[in-house]
XYZ file of C-alpha atoms in Angstrom:
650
model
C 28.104 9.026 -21.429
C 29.396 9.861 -18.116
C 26.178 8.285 -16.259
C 26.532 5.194 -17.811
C 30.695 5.134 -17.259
C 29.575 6.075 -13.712
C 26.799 3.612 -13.476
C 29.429 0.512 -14.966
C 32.000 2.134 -12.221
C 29.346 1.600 -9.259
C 28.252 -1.917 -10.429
C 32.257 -3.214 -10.833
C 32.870 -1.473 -7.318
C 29.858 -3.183 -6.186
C 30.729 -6.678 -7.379
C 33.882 -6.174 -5.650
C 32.738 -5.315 -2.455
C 29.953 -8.129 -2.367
C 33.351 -10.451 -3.037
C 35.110 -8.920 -0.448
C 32.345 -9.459 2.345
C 32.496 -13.080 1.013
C 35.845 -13.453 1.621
C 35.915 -11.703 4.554
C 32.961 -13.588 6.375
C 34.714 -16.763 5.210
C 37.918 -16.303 6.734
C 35.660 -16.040 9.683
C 33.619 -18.960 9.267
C 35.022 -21.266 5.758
C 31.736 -22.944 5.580
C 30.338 -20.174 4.102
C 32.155 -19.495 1.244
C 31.855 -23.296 0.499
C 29.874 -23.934 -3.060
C 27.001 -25.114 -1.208
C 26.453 -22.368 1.158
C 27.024 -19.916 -2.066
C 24.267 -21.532 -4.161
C 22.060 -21.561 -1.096
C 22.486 -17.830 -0.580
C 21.876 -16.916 -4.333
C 18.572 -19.294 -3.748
C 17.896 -16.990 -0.631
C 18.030 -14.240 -2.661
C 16.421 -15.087 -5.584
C 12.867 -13.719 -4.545
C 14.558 -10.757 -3.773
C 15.936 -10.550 -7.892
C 12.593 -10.873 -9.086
C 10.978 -8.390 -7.149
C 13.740 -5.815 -7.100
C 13.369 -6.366 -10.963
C 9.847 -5.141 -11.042
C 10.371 -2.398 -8.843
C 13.248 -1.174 -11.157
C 10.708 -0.862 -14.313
C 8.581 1.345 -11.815
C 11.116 3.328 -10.932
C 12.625 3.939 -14.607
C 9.123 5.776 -15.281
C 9.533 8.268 -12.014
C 6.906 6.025 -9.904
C 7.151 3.592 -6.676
C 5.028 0.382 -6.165
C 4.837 0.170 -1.963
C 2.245 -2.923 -3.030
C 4.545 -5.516 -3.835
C 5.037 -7.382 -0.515
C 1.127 -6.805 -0.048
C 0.583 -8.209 -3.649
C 3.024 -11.449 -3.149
C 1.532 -11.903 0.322
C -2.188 -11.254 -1.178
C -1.711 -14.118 -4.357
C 0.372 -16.691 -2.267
C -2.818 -16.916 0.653
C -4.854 -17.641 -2.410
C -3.283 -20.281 -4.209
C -2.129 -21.990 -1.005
C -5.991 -22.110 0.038
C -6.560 -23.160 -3.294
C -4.136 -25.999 -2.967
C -5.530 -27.194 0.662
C -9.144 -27.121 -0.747
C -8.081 -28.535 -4.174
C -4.265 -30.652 -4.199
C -5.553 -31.880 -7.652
C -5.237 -28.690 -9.598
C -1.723 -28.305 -11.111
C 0.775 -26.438 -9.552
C 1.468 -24.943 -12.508
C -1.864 -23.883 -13.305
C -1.825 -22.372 -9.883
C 1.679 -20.740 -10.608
C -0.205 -19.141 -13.781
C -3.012 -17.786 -11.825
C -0.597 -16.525 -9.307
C 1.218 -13.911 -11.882
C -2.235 -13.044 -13.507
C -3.802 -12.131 -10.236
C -0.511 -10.218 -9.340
C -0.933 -8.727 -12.730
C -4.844 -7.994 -12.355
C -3.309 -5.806 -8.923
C -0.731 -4.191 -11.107
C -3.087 -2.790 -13.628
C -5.361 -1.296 -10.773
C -2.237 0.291 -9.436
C -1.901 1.294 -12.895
C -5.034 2.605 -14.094
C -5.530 4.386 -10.933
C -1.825 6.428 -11.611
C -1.972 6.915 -15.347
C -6.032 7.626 -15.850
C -6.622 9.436 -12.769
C -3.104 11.039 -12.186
C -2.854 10.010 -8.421
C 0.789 10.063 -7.461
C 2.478 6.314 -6.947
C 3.262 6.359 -2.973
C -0.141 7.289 -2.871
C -2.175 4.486 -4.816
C 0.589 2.143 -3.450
C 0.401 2.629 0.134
C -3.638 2.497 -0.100
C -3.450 -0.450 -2.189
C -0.721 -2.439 0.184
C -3.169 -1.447 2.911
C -6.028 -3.022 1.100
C -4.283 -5.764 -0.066
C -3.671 -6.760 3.537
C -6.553 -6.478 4.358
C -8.246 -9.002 1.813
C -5.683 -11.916 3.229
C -7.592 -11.180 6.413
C -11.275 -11.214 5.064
C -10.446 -14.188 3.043
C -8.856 -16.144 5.955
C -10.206 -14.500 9.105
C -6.802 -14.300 10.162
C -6.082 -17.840 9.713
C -2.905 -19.770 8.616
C -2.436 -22.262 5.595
C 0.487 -24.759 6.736
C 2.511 -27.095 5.210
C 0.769 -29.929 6.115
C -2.180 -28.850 4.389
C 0.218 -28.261 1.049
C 0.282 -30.940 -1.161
C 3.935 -32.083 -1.882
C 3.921 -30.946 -5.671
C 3.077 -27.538 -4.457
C 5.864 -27.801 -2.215
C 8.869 -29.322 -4.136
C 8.221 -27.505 -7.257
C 10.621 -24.368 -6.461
C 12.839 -27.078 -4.665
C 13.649 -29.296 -7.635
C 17.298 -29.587 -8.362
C 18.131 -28.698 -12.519
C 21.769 -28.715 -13.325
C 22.777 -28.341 -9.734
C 20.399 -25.218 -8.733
C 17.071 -24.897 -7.188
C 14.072 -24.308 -9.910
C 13.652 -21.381 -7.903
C 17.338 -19.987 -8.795
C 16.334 -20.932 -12.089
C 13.419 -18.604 -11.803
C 15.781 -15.472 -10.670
C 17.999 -16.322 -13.781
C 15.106 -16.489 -16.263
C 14.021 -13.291 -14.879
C 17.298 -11.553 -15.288
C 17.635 -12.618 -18.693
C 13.817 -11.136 -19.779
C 13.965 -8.229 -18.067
C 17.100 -7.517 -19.736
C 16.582 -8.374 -22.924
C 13.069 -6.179 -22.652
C 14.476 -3.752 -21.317
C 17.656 -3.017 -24.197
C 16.223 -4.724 -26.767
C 12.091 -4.152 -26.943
C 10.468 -0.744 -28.091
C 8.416 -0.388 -24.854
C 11.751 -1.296 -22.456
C 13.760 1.451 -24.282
C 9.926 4.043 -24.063
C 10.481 3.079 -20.472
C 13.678 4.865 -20.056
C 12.486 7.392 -22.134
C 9.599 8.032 -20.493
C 11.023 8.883 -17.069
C 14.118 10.338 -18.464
C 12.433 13.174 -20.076
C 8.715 13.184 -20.348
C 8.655 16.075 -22.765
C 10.918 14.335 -25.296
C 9.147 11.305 -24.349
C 5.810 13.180 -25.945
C 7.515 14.844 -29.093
C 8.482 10.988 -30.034
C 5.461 9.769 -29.848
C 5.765 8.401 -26.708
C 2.724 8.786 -23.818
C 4.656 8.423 -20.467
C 1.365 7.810 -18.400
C 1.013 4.763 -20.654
C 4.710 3.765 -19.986
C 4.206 4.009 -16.351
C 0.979 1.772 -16.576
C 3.058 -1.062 -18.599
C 5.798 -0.814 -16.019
C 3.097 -1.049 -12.568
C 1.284 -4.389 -14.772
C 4.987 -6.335 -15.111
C 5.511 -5.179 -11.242
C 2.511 -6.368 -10.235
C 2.836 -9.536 -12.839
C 6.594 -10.631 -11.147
C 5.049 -9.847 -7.539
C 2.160 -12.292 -8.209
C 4.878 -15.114 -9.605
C 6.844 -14.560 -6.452
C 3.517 -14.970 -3.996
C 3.855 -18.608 -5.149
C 7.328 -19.044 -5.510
C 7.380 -17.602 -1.529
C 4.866 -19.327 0.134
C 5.798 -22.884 -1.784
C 9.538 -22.129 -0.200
C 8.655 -20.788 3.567
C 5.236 -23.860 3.656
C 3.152 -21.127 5.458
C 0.871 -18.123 4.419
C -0.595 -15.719 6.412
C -1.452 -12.307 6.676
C 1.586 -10.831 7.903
C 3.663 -12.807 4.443
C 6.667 -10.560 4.022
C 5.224 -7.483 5.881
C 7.791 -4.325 5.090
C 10.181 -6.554 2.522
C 9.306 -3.473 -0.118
C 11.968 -1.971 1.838
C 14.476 -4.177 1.308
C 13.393 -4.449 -2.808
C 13.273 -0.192 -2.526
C 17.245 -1.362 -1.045
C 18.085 -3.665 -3.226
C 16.634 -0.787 -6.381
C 18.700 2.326 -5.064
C 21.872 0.332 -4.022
C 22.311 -0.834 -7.533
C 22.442 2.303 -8.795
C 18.356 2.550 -9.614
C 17.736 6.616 -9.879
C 14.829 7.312 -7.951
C 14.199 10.180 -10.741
C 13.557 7.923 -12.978
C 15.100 6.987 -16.439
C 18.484 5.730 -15.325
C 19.373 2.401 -13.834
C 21.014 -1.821 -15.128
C 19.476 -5.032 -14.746
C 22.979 -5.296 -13.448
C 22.829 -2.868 -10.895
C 19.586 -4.356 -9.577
C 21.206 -8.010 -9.628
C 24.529 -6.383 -7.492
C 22.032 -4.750 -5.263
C 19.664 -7.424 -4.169
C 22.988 -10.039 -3.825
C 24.532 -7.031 -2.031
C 21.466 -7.307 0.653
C 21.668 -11.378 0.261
C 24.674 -11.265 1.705
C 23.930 -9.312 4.699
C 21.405 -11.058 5.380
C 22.803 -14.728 5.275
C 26.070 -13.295 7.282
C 24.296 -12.050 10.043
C 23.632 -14.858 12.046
C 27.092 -16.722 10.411
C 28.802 -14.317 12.876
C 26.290 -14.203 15.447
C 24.657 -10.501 14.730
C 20.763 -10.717 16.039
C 18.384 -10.539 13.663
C 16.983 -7.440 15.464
C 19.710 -5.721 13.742
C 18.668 -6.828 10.331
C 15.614 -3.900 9.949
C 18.526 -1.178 10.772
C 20.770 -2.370 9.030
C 18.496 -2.232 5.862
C 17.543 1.253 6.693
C 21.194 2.701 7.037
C 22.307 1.064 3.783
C 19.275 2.778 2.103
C 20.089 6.059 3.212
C 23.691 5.780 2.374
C 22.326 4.455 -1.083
C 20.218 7.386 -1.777
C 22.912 9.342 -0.704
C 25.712 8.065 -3.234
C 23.456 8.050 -6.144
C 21.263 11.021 -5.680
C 24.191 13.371 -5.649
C 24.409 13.496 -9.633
C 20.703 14.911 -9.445
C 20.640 17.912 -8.075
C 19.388 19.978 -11.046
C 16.338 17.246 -11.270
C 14.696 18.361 -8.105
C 13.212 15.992 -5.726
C 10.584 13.362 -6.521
C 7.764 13.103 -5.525
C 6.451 10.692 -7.763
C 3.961 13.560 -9.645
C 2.425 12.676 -12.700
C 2.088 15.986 -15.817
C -2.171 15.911 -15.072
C -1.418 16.493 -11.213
C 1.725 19.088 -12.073
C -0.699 21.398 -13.922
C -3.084 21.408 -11.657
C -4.821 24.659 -10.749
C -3.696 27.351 -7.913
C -5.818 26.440 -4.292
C -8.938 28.660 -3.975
C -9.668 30.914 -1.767
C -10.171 30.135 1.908
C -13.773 30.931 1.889
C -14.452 29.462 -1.163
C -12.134 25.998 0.512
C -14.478 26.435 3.461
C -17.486 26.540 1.345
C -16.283 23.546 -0.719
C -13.647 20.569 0.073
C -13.789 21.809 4.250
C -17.662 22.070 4.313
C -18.162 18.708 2.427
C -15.875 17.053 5.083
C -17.809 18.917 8.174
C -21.299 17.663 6.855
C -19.716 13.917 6.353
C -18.434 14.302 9.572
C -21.711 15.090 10.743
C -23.415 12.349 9.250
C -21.043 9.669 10.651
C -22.032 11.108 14.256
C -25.391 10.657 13.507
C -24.520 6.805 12.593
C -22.702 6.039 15.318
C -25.329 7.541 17.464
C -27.942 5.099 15.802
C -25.659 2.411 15.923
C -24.854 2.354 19.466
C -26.977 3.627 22.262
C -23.883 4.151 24.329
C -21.701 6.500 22.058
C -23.869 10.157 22.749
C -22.883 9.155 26.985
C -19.710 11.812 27.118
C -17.788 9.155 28.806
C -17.388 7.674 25.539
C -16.984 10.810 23.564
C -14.187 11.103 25.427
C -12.624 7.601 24.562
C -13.604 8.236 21.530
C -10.972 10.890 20.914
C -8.222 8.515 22.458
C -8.640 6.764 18.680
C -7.160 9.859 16.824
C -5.969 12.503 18.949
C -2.162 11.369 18.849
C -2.110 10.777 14.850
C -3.872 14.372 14.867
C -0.967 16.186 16.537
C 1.631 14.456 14.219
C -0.685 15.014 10.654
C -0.225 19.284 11.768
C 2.953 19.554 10.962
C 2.815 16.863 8.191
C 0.302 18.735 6.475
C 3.059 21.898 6.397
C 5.156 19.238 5.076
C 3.670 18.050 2.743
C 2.165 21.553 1.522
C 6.098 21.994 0.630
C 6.664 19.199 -0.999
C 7.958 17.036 1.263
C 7.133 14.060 2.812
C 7.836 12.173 5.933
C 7.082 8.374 6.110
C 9.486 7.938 9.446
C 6.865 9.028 11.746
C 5.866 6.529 13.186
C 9.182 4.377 13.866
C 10.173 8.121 15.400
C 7.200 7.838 17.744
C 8.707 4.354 18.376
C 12.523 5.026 19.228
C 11.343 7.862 21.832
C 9.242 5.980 22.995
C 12.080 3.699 23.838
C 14.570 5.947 24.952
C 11.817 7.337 27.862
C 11.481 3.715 28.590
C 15.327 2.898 29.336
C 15.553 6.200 31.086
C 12.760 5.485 32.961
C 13.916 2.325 33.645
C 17.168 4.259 35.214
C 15.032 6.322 37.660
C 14.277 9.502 35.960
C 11.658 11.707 36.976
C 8.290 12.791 34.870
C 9.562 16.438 33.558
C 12.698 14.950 32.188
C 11.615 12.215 30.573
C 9.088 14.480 28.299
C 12.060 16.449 27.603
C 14.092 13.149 26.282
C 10.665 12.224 24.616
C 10.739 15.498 22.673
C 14.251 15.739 21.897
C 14.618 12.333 20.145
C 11.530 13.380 18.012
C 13.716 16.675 17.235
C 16.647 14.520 16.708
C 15.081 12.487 14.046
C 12.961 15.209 12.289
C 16.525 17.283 11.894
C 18.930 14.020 10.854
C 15.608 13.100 7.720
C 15.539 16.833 7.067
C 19.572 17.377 6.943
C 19.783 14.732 4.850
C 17.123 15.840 2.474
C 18.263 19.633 2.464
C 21.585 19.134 2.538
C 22.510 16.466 0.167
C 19.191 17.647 -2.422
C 17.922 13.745 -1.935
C 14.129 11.922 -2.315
C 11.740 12.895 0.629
C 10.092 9.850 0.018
C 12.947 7.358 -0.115
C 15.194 8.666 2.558
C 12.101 8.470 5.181
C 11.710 5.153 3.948
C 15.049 4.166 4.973
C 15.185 5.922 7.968
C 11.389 4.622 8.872
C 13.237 1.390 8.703
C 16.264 2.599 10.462
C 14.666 3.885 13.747
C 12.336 0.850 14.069
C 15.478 -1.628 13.788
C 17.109 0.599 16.581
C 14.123 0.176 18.973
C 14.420 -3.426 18.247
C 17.913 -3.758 18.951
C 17.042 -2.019 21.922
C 13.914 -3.593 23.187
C 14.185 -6.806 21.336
C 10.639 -8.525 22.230
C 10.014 -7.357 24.966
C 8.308 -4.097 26.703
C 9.290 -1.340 29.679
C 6.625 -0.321 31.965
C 8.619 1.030 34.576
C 7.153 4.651 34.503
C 6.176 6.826 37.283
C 2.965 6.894 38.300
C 2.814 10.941 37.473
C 3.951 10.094 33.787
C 0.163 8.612 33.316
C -1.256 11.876 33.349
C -0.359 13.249 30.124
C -1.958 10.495 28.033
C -4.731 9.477 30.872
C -5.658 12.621 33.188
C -8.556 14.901 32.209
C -8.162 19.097 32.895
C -11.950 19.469 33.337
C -14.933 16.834 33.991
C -14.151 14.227 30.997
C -12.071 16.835 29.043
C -8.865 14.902 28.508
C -5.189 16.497 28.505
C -4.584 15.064 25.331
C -7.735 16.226 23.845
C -7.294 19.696 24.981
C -3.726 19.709 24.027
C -4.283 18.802 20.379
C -7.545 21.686 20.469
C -4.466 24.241 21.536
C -1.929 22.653 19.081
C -4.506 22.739 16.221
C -5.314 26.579 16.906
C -1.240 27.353 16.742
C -0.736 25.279 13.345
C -3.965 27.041 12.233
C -2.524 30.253 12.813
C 1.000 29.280 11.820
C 0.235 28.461 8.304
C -2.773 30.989 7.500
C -1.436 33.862 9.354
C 2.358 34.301 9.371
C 5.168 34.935 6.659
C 6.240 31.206 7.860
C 3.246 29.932 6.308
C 2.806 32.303 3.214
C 6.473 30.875 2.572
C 5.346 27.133 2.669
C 2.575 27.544 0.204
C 5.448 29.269 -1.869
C 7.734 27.022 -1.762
C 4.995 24.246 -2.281
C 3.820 26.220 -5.663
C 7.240 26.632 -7.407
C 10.246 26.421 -5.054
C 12.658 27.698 -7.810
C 10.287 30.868 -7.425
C 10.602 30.910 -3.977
C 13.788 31.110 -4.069
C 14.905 33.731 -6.078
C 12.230 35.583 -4.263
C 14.831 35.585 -0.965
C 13.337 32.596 0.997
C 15.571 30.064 2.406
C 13.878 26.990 0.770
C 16.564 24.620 2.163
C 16.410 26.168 5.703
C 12.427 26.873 5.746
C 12.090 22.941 4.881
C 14.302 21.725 7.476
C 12.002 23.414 10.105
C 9.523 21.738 8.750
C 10.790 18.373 9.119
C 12.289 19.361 13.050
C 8.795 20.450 13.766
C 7.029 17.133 12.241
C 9.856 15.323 14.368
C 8.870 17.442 17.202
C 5.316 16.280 17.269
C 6.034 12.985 16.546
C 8.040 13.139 20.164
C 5.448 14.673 21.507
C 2.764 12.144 20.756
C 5.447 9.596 21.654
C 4.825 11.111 25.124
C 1.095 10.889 25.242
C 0.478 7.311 23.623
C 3.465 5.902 25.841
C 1.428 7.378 28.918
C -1.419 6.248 27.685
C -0.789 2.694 27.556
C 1.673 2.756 30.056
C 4.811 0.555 28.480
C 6.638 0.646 25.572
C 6.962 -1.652 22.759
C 9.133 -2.066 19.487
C 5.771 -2.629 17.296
C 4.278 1.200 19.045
C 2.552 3.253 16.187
C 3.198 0.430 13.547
C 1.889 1.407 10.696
C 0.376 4.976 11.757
C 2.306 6.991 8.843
C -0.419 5.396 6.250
C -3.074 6.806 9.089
C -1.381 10.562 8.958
C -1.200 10.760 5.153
C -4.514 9.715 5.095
C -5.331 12.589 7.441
C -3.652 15.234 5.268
C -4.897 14.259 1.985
C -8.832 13.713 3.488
C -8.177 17.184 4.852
C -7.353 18.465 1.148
C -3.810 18.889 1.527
C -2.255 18.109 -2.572
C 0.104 15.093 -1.722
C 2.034 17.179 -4.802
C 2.211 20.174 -2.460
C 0.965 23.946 -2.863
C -2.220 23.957 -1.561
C -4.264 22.894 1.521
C -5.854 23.995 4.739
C -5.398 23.263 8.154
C -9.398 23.551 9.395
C -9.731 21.040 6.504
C -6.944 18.498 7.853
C -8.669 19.065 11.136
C -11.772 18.614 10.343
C -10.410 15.216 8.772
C -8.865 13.980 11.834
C -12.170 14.258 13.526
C -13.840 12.138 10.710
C -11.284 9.796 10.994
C -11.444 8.898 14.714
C -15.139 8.927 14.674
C -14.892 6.067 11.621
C -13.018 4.224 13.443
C -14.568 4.789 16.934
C -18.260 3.558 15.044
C -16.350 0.671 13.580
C -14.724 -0.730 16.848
C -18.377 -0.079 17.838
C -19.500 -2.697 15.200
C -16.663 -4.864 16.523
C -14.898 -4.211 13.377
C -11.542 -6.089 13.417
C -8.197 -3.268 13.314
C -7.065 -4.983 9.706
C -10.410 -4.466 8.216
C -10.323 -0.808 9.431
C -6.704 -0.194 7.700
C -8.533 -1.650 4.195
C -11.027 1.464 4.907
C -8.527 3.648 5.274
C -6.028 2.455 2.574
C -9.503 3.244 0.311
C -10.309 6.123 1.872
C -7.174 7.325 0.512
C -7.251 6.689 -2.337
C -11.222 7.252 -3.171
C -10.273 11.256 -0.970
C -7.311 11.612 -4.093
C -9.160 11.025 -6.885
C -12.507 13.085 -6.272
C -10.955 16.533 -6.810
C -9.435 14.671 -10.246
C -12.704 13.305 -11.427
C -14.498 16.669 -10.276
C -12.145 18.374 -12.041
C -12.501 16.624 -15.138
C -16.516 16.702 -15.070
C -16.573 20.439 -14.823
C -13.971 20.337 -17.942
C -15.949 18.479 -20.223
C -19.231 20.284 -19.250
C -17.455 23.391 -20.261
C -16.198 22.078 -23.763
């Protein structure tokens, strides 16, 4: 009773506060308070509804979809080239096949969580990845345009019914059935069950994995009616459609009071939140705020989201989106029997992919090119280290890369000022630390979601740089800065290359070696355990996260030097790229077990894939669908294996 009086409290408080910023951005500028400018900004926002409406029923079952921007972008391409090639077929057949192809991508999000218990940020970042991809095979990176719409395709969301937009319409609709299903229906009410408390969830009858399938279809299925609804209103599709807006639907989720632990959380809230973002974003420019500042913005409100409605959690635990298959799974093996298994599988793959690219190209065995060739992975390979000691407890730390981004940044305007080489590694490393300890302070501290605090911070540091930077790039670096990501220590033995071999060593050691490491696979196997057994979980975590900052500095340094300049869009997308590294390497996303030879060993295969590919003249989005399924494909092996040697033995 007191979550729900608490959850009606946050939504009233919220309604008045999205008034308030109404009135107040009014008295600034009366045009946009005026009945017009209102329904337009509910229009605006209506998108946002929908989605933020599937992401809710995720979320009520304890998982994430990270697709849904991927899966809008992916469904909208294909009806819009439908449309060019075909105006004749009806625009609301096409709005049909929309939602079932958005549903067809829900139920392999689905299936692939529920039958082969891979956690949700896992089978969702692989999937968005893929997704992405597909626009580009299907298009070759080309655009549709308006002009190649027909005009039914385009007014359709447009047309006026009882003084709103079809497309408001649409948000309303949704509302009302997702409201109704979920208070009303069986399944809406399992739903709540079902990531409320799985074990009472199972005494009634109730199979959560099932629950958690229904709830990724109906994302997936709202997504898909969106790709339509979005590309009809904005008359252009291409690849990068909506790129990062699951951020602001996470936002929009967690702001309206949407528990990321699942079971709790309004159609109400979820409205508030997503008109709570709407309004931010269509006051903005009203009072001249660049649009730069929109991406940080979104960021800071998540984190101050997760950290008002996390706070009644704390005897929960974290989430890390685990399904009861993956939770039971066995203790890790021995290091010799790892090394004989998982890390020797990966070697001989390994092996075989340097024989291909050896066959392949006539140039790749000329050292020259060995050498570039570990340019393509060495600065993920430093970051994944740590991440793998992360990850081992538990944790997880999707900020990376936008951390690699604001140092790189900060070296850049104090370069720009005249600083010398030695300090500006020093500012390189410390805004790495910086980060690291602000994501782990706030998840130590205040007990909140790995996962959805280093989304909004992954979002926050990447608006600062482009407040900062804006579009444009700083190459005023001193000529000794190059060294550390271009000068070689011995014939065509690179710095960076021998700095990762010497890195990789210490980690190696760190983890398999030292009580600091014995204490991460503790914590990682049952913190509670760990705890009363004297360690510092809290404290032992937040070292984790400083050193996984740390290295993220640090190969802020070396790519920066490398290319020489700095750029807002640096390391874009590289945290898919170092989860992908950990998990290949056998690191359990779910945390306990893993090995750092094997996450070596992975980084290796890695930049050898993608040094063959670029080879093959393989285009960078096609590469990013390999890895989004290498990801996934790596995950489910030990699952399947697992479940092969189980039924041989019954």
């Amino acid at each position: 009773m007191m979550g729900h009086a608490w959850l009606k409290h946050r939504e009233a408080l919220l309604a008045v506060v999205i008034i308030l910023m109404i009135g107040a951005i009014g008295s600034r500028a009366p045009s946009f308070v005026s009945p017009g400018n209102l329904v337009e900004m509910f229009n605006d926002t209506a998108i946002l509804i929908i989605l933020a409406l599937g992401q809710m029923m995720v979320l009520l079952t304890k998982g994430i979809d990270l697709s849904m921007a991927a899966n809008l972008a992916l469904t909208g391409m294909i009806v819009a080239l439908l449309n060019a090639h075909y105006p004749g077929i009806p625009v609301v057949a096409l709005l049909a096949l929309a939602t079932l192809l958005g549903l067809l991508m829900g139920v392999i999000n689905g299936l692939l969580v529920w039958r082969l218990g891979i956690p949700a940020i896992v089978v969702t970042l692989g999937t968005m990845s893929i997704y992405r991809g597909i626009i580009f095979l299907l298009t070759d990176g080309g655009w549709v345009n308006s002009h190649q719409m027909s005009a039914d395709f385009l007014s359709l969301p447009r047309s006026p019914l009882l003084g709103l937009p079809l497309l408001s319409w649409c948000a309303i609709a949704a509302l009302l059935l997702v409201g109704y299903f979920l208070r009303y229906s069986r399944t809406g009410r399992a739903l709540y069950t079902a990531g409320g408390n799985a074990t009472a969830a199972y005494y009634t009858g109730i199979n959560a994995g099932k629950m958690q399938f229904v709830s990724f279809c109906l994302s997936g299925a709202l997504a898909g009616f969106c790709g339509y609804l979005w590309i009809s209103r904005f008359a252009v599709a291409y690849v990068d459609v909506a790129n990062g807006f699951e951020l602001q639907v996470v936002a929009a989720c967690v702001i309206g009071g949407i528990s990321t632990m699942g079971g709790s959380g309004r159609v109400l809230g979820c409205l508030c939140g997503a008109l709570f973002l709407g309004v931010i974003n269509n006051a903005l420019p009203v009072i001249g705020i660049s649009p730069f500042w929109q991406m940080a913005i979104s960021g800071a409100v998540i984190v101050m989201a997760v950290l008002l409605n996390e706070r009644g959690n704390r005897g929960q635990g974290r989430l890390m989106m685990v399904s009861e298959e993956m939770k039971n799974a066995p203790a890790a093996p021995s290091p010799l029997r790892r090394l004989l298994c998982w890390e020797g599988f990966l070697l001989a793959v390994t092996l075989a992919v340097f024989i291909g690219n050896a066959v392949a190209s006539p140039y790749f065995l000329n050292i020259w090119n060995l050498s570039d060739a570990t340019f393509t992975f060495t600065e993920k390979a430093i970051v994944v280290l740590p991440m793998a000691m992360l990850i081992i407890a538990r944790e997880i730390d999707l900020s990376v890369a936008s951390t690699m981004a604001l140092s790189s940044t900060v070296m850049g305007f104090c370069a720009a000022a005249g600083m010398d080489t030695p300090l500006l590694v020093v500012i390189g490393l410390g805004v790495g630390l910086l980060c690291g300890l602000f994501n782990g302070l706030l998840v130590t501290r205040f007990n909140l979601s790995s996962i959805v605090i280093t989304i909004g911070t992954m979002s926050l540091y990447r608006g600062i740089t482009y407040i900062l930077l804006g579009d444009q790039a700083l190459n005023h670096y001193p000529e000794s800065f190059a060294w550390f990501g271009q000068g070689y220590v011995w014939g065509a033995l690179s710095f960076e290359f021998a700095l990762f071999i010497l890195l990789a060593a210490a980690f190696t050691f760190l983890l398999h070696k030292t009580n600091f490491g014995r204490r991460t696979y503790a914590i990682g196997n049952n913190p509670t355990g760990a705890w009363f057994s004297g360690i510092n979980v809290k404290r032992h975590n937040l070292v984790l996260f400083a050193l996984v900052g740390l290295m993220a500095g640090l190969a802020a340094v070396l790519l920066t030097s490398r290319l020489g300049s700095t750029r807002p869009t640096l390391a874009m997308g590289w945290e898919l790229a170092v989860v992908t590294m950990a998990v290949l390497g056998g690191v359990n996303i779910l945390g306990g077990s893993g090995s750092m030879p094997g996450v070596i060993i992975a980084a290796f295969l890695m930049g050898l894939v993608t040094f063959g590919l670029s080879l093959l003249n393989v285009p960078g989005i096609v590469m990013s669908v390999i890895i989004g399924a290498m990801l996934i494909v790596v995950i489910s092996l030990p699952i399947i294996t697992r479940r092969m040697m189980q039924r041989r033995r019954c």
